[in-house]
PDB file of C-alpha atoms in Angstrom:
ATOM      1  CA  ALA A  29      -0.733   2.717 -14.353  1.00  0.00           C
ATOM      2  CA  ASP A  30      -1.009   6.421 -14.604  1.00  0.00           C
ATOM      3  CA  THR A  31      -3.754   6.884 -12.245  1.00  0.00           C
ATOM      4  CA  VAL A  32      -4.537   6.046  -8.760  1.00  0.00           C
ATOM      5  CA  ALA A  33      -7.892   3.834  -9.866  1.00  0.00           C
ATOM      6  CA  LYS A  34      -6.162   2.158 -12.653  1.00  0.00           C
ATOM      7  CA  ILE A  35      -3.605   1.095  -9.576  1.00  0.00           C
ATOM      8  CA  ILE A  36      -6.522   0.144  -7.586  1.00  0.00           C
ATOM      9  CA  GLU A  37      -7.783  -2.424  -9.783  1.00  0.00           C
ATOM     10  CA  THR A  38      -4.381  -3.775 -10.948  1.00  0.00           C
ATOM     11  CA  LEU A  39      -4.411  -4.740  -6.975  1.00  0.00           C
ATOM     12  CA  LYS A  40      -7.847  -5.488  -6.450  1.00  0.00           C
ATOM     13  CA  ASN A  41      -6.846  -7.888  -9.507  1.00  0.00           C
ATOM     14  CA  ALA A  42      -4.071  -9.375  -8.032  1.00  0.00           C
ATOM     15  CA  GLU A  43      -4.659 -13.294  -7.182  1.00  0.00           C
ATOM     16  CA  ASN A  44      -6.383 -14.025 -10.924  1.00  0.00           C
ATOM     17  CA  ASN A  45      -3.163 -13.416 -11.676  1.00  0.00           C
ATOM     18  CA  ASN A  46      -0.859 -16.902 -10.824  1.00  0.00           C
ATOM     19  CA  THR A  47       1.749 -15.539 -10.278  1.00  0.00           C
ATOM     20  CA  GLN A  48       0.043 -12.506  -7.990  1.00  0.00           C
ATOM     21  CA  ARG A  49      -2.076 -15.349  -5.926  1.00  0.00           C
ATOM     22  CA  LEU A  50       0.580 -17.881  -4.999  1.00  0.00           C
ATOM     23  CA  PHE A  51       2.310 -14.413  -3.275  1.00  0.00           C
ATOM     24  CA  VAL A  52      -1.029 -13.590  -2.065  1.00  0.00           C
ATOM     25  CA  GLU A  53      -1.985 -17.764  -0.689  1.00  0.00           C
ATOM     26  CA  LYS A  54       1.866 -17.717   0.545  1.00  0.00           C
ATOM     27  CA  THR A  55       2.310 -14.183   2.738  1.00  0.00           C
ATOM     28  CA  GLY A  56      -1.262 -13.359   3.146  1.00  0.00           C
ATOM     29  CA  TRP A  57      -0.700  -9.921   1.976  1.00  0.00           C
ATOM     30  CA  ILE A  58      -1.221  -8.227  -1.653  1.00  0.00           C
ATOM     31  CA  LEU A  59       1.832  -6.036  -2.336  1.00  0.00           C
ATOM     32  CA  GLY A  60       2.386  -3.660  -5.916  1.00  0.00           C
ATOM     33  CA  PHE A  61       6.030  -2.005  -6.714  1.00  0.00           C
ATOM     34  CA  GLY A  62       6.726   0.222  -9.236  1.00  0.00           C
ATOM     35  CA  TYR A  63       4.679   2.580  -8.641  1.00  0.00           C
ATOM     36  CA  ASP A  64       5.705   6.294  -9.219  1.00  0.00           C
ATOM     37  CA  ASP A  65       3.677   9.466  -7.582  1.00  0.00           C
ATOM     38  CA  ALA A  66       5.764  12.016 -10.986  1.00  0.00           C
ATOM     39  CA  GLN A  67       3.194   9.771 -13.017  1.00  0.00           C
ATOM     40  CA  LEU A  68       0.439   9.775 -11.037  1.00  0.00           C
ATOM     41  CA  ASP A  69      -3.023  12.202 -11.432  1.00  0.00           C
ATOM     42  CA  TYR A  70      -1.860  12.214  -6.615  1.00  0.00           C
ATOM     43  CA  TYR A  71       0.001  10.635  -4.241  1.00  0.00           C
ATOM     44  CA  PRO A  72      -1.705   6.988  -3.148  1.00  0.00           C
ATOM     45  CA  THR A  73      -3.135   7.255  -0.375  1.00  0.00           C
ATOM     46  CA  LYS A  74      -4.329   4.149   2.939  1.00  0.00           C
ATOM     47  CA  ALA A  75      -8.365   5.188   1.679  1.00  0.00           C
ATOM     48  CA  ASP A  76      -6.786   4.670  -1.587  1.00  0.00           C
ATOM     49  CA  LEU A  77      -5.899   1.079  -0.647  1.00  0.00           C
ATOM     50  CA  ASP A  78      -8.151   0.158   2.198  1.00  0.00           C
ATOM     51  CA  LYS A  79     -10.533  -0.125  -1.419  1.00  0.00           C
ATOM     52  CA  VAL A  80      -7.992  -2.465  -2.093  1.00  0.00           C
ATOM     53  CA  SER A  81      -8.888  -4.995   0.749  1.00  0.00           C
ATOM     54  CA  THR A  82      -9.618  -4.191   4.707  1.00  0.00           C
ATOM     55  CA  ASP A  83      -9.469  -7.401   5.968  1.00  0.00           C
ATOM     56  CA  LYS A  84      -5.428  -8.583   3.734  1.00  0.00           C
ATOM     57  CA  PRO A  85      -2.903  -6.274   4.370  1.00  0.00           C
ATOM     58  CA  VAL A  86      -2.084  -4.848   1.213  1.00  0.00           C
ATOM     59  CA  LEU A  87       1.177  -2.208   0.503  1.00  0.00           C
ATOM     60  CA  ILE A  88       3.328  -0.753  -2.362  1.00  0.00           C
ATOM     61  CA  ILE A  89       6.171   0.536  -2.906  1.00  0.00           C
ATOM     62  CA  HIS A  90       7.519   3.439  -5.224  1.00  0.00           C
ATOM     63  CA  THR A  91       9.862   2.859  -8.167  1.00  0.00           C
ATOM     64  CA  SER A  92      12.682   4.076  -6.121  1.00  0.00           C
ATOM     65  CA  GLY A  93      11.556   1.391  -2.861  1.00  0.00           C
ATOM     66  CA  HIS A  94      12.570   4.189  -0.808  1.00  0.00           C
ATOM     67  CA  LEU A  95       8.636   5.099  -0.316  1.00  0.00           C
ATOM     68  CA  SER A  96       5.898   2.531   0.223  1.00  0.00           C
ATOM     69  CA  VAL A  97       2.447   3.055   1.421  1.00  0.00           C
ATOM     70  CA  ALA A  98      -0.011   0.842   3.473  1.00  0.00           C
ATOM     71  CA  ASN A  99      -3.804  -0.048   4.106  1.00  0.00           C
ATOM     72  CA  SER A 100      -5.061  -0.245   7.744  1.00  0.00           C
ATOM     73  CA  LYS A 101      -4.913  -4.030   7.464  1.00  0.00           C
ATOM     74  CA  ALA A 102      -1.563  -3.987   6.822  1.00  0.00           C
ATOM     75  CA  LEU A 103      -0.735  -0.760   8.862  1.00  0.00           C
ATOM     76  CA  GLU A 104      -2.103  -2.717  12.068  1.00  0.00           C
ATOM     77  CA  LEU A 105      -0.088  -5.780  12.130  1.00  0.00           C
ATOM     78  CA  ALA A 106       2.822  -3.509  11.799  1.00  0.00           C
ATOM     79  CA  GLY A 107       1.769  -1.457  14.724  1.00  0.00           C
ATOM     80  CA  ILE A 108       1.810   1.541  14.079  1.00  0.00           C
ATOM     81  CA  THR A 109      -0.800   3.738  15.058  1.00  0.00           C
ATOM     82  CA  SER A 110      -1.218   7.342  15.570  1.00  0.00           C
ATOM     83  CA  GLU A 111       1.055   7.771  18.403  1.00  0.00           C
ATOM     84  CA  SER A 112       3.650   5.721  16.702  1.00  0.00           C
ATOM     85  CA  GLU A 113       6.871   7.710  16.313  1.00  0.00           C
ATOM     86  CA  ASP A 114       9.337   7.913  12.842  1.00  0.00           C
ATOM     87  CA  PRO A 115      11.733   5.026  13.630  1.00  0.00           C
ATOM     88  CA  LYS A 116      15.800   6.466  13.290  1.00  0.00           C
ATOM     89  CA  GLY A 117      16.317   7.575   9.650  1.00  0.00           C
ATOM     90  CA  GLY A 118      12.474   7.557   8.754  1.00  0.00           C
ATOM     91  CA  ILE A 119       9.274   9.219   8.310  1.00  0.00           C
ATOM     92  CA  ILE A 120       6.174   7.964   8.450  1.00  0.00           C
ATOM     93  CA  ARG A 121       3.901  10.570   6.539  1.00  0.00           C
ATOM     94  CA  ARG A 122       0.192  10.673   7.532  1.00  0.00           C
ATOM     95  CA  MET A 123      -2.591  12.586   6.527  1.00  0.00           C
ATOM     96  CA  GLU A 124      -4.159  15.058   9.179  1.00  0.00           C
ATOM     97  CA  ASN A 125      -6.056  13.517  11.778  1.00  0.00           C
ATOM     98  CA  SER A 126      -5.209  10.160  10.803  1.00  0.00           C
ATOM     99  CA  GLN A 127      -2.839   7.351  11.403  1.00  0.00           C
TER     100      GLN A 127
END
């Protein structure tokens, strides 16, 4: 995908894809892999992934495997809040006034 809108649309349709549907049914998570912010119109955010679902956790993993973006439900399940400290060896990047 070359836009965040296309990523959102692909994730919204995940349950229409047999392999993706089975993963969502077994795990409850909508998962995407391989986004490249260098190819996108802007860096995806929690708010973007909340457009996919607010009742299911959504996580997308960067093509490098070193970055990811989560929606509000995924952050809630992971126990990540605005008060959470960065994990050892990692950084939780936040938008201003956000989780």
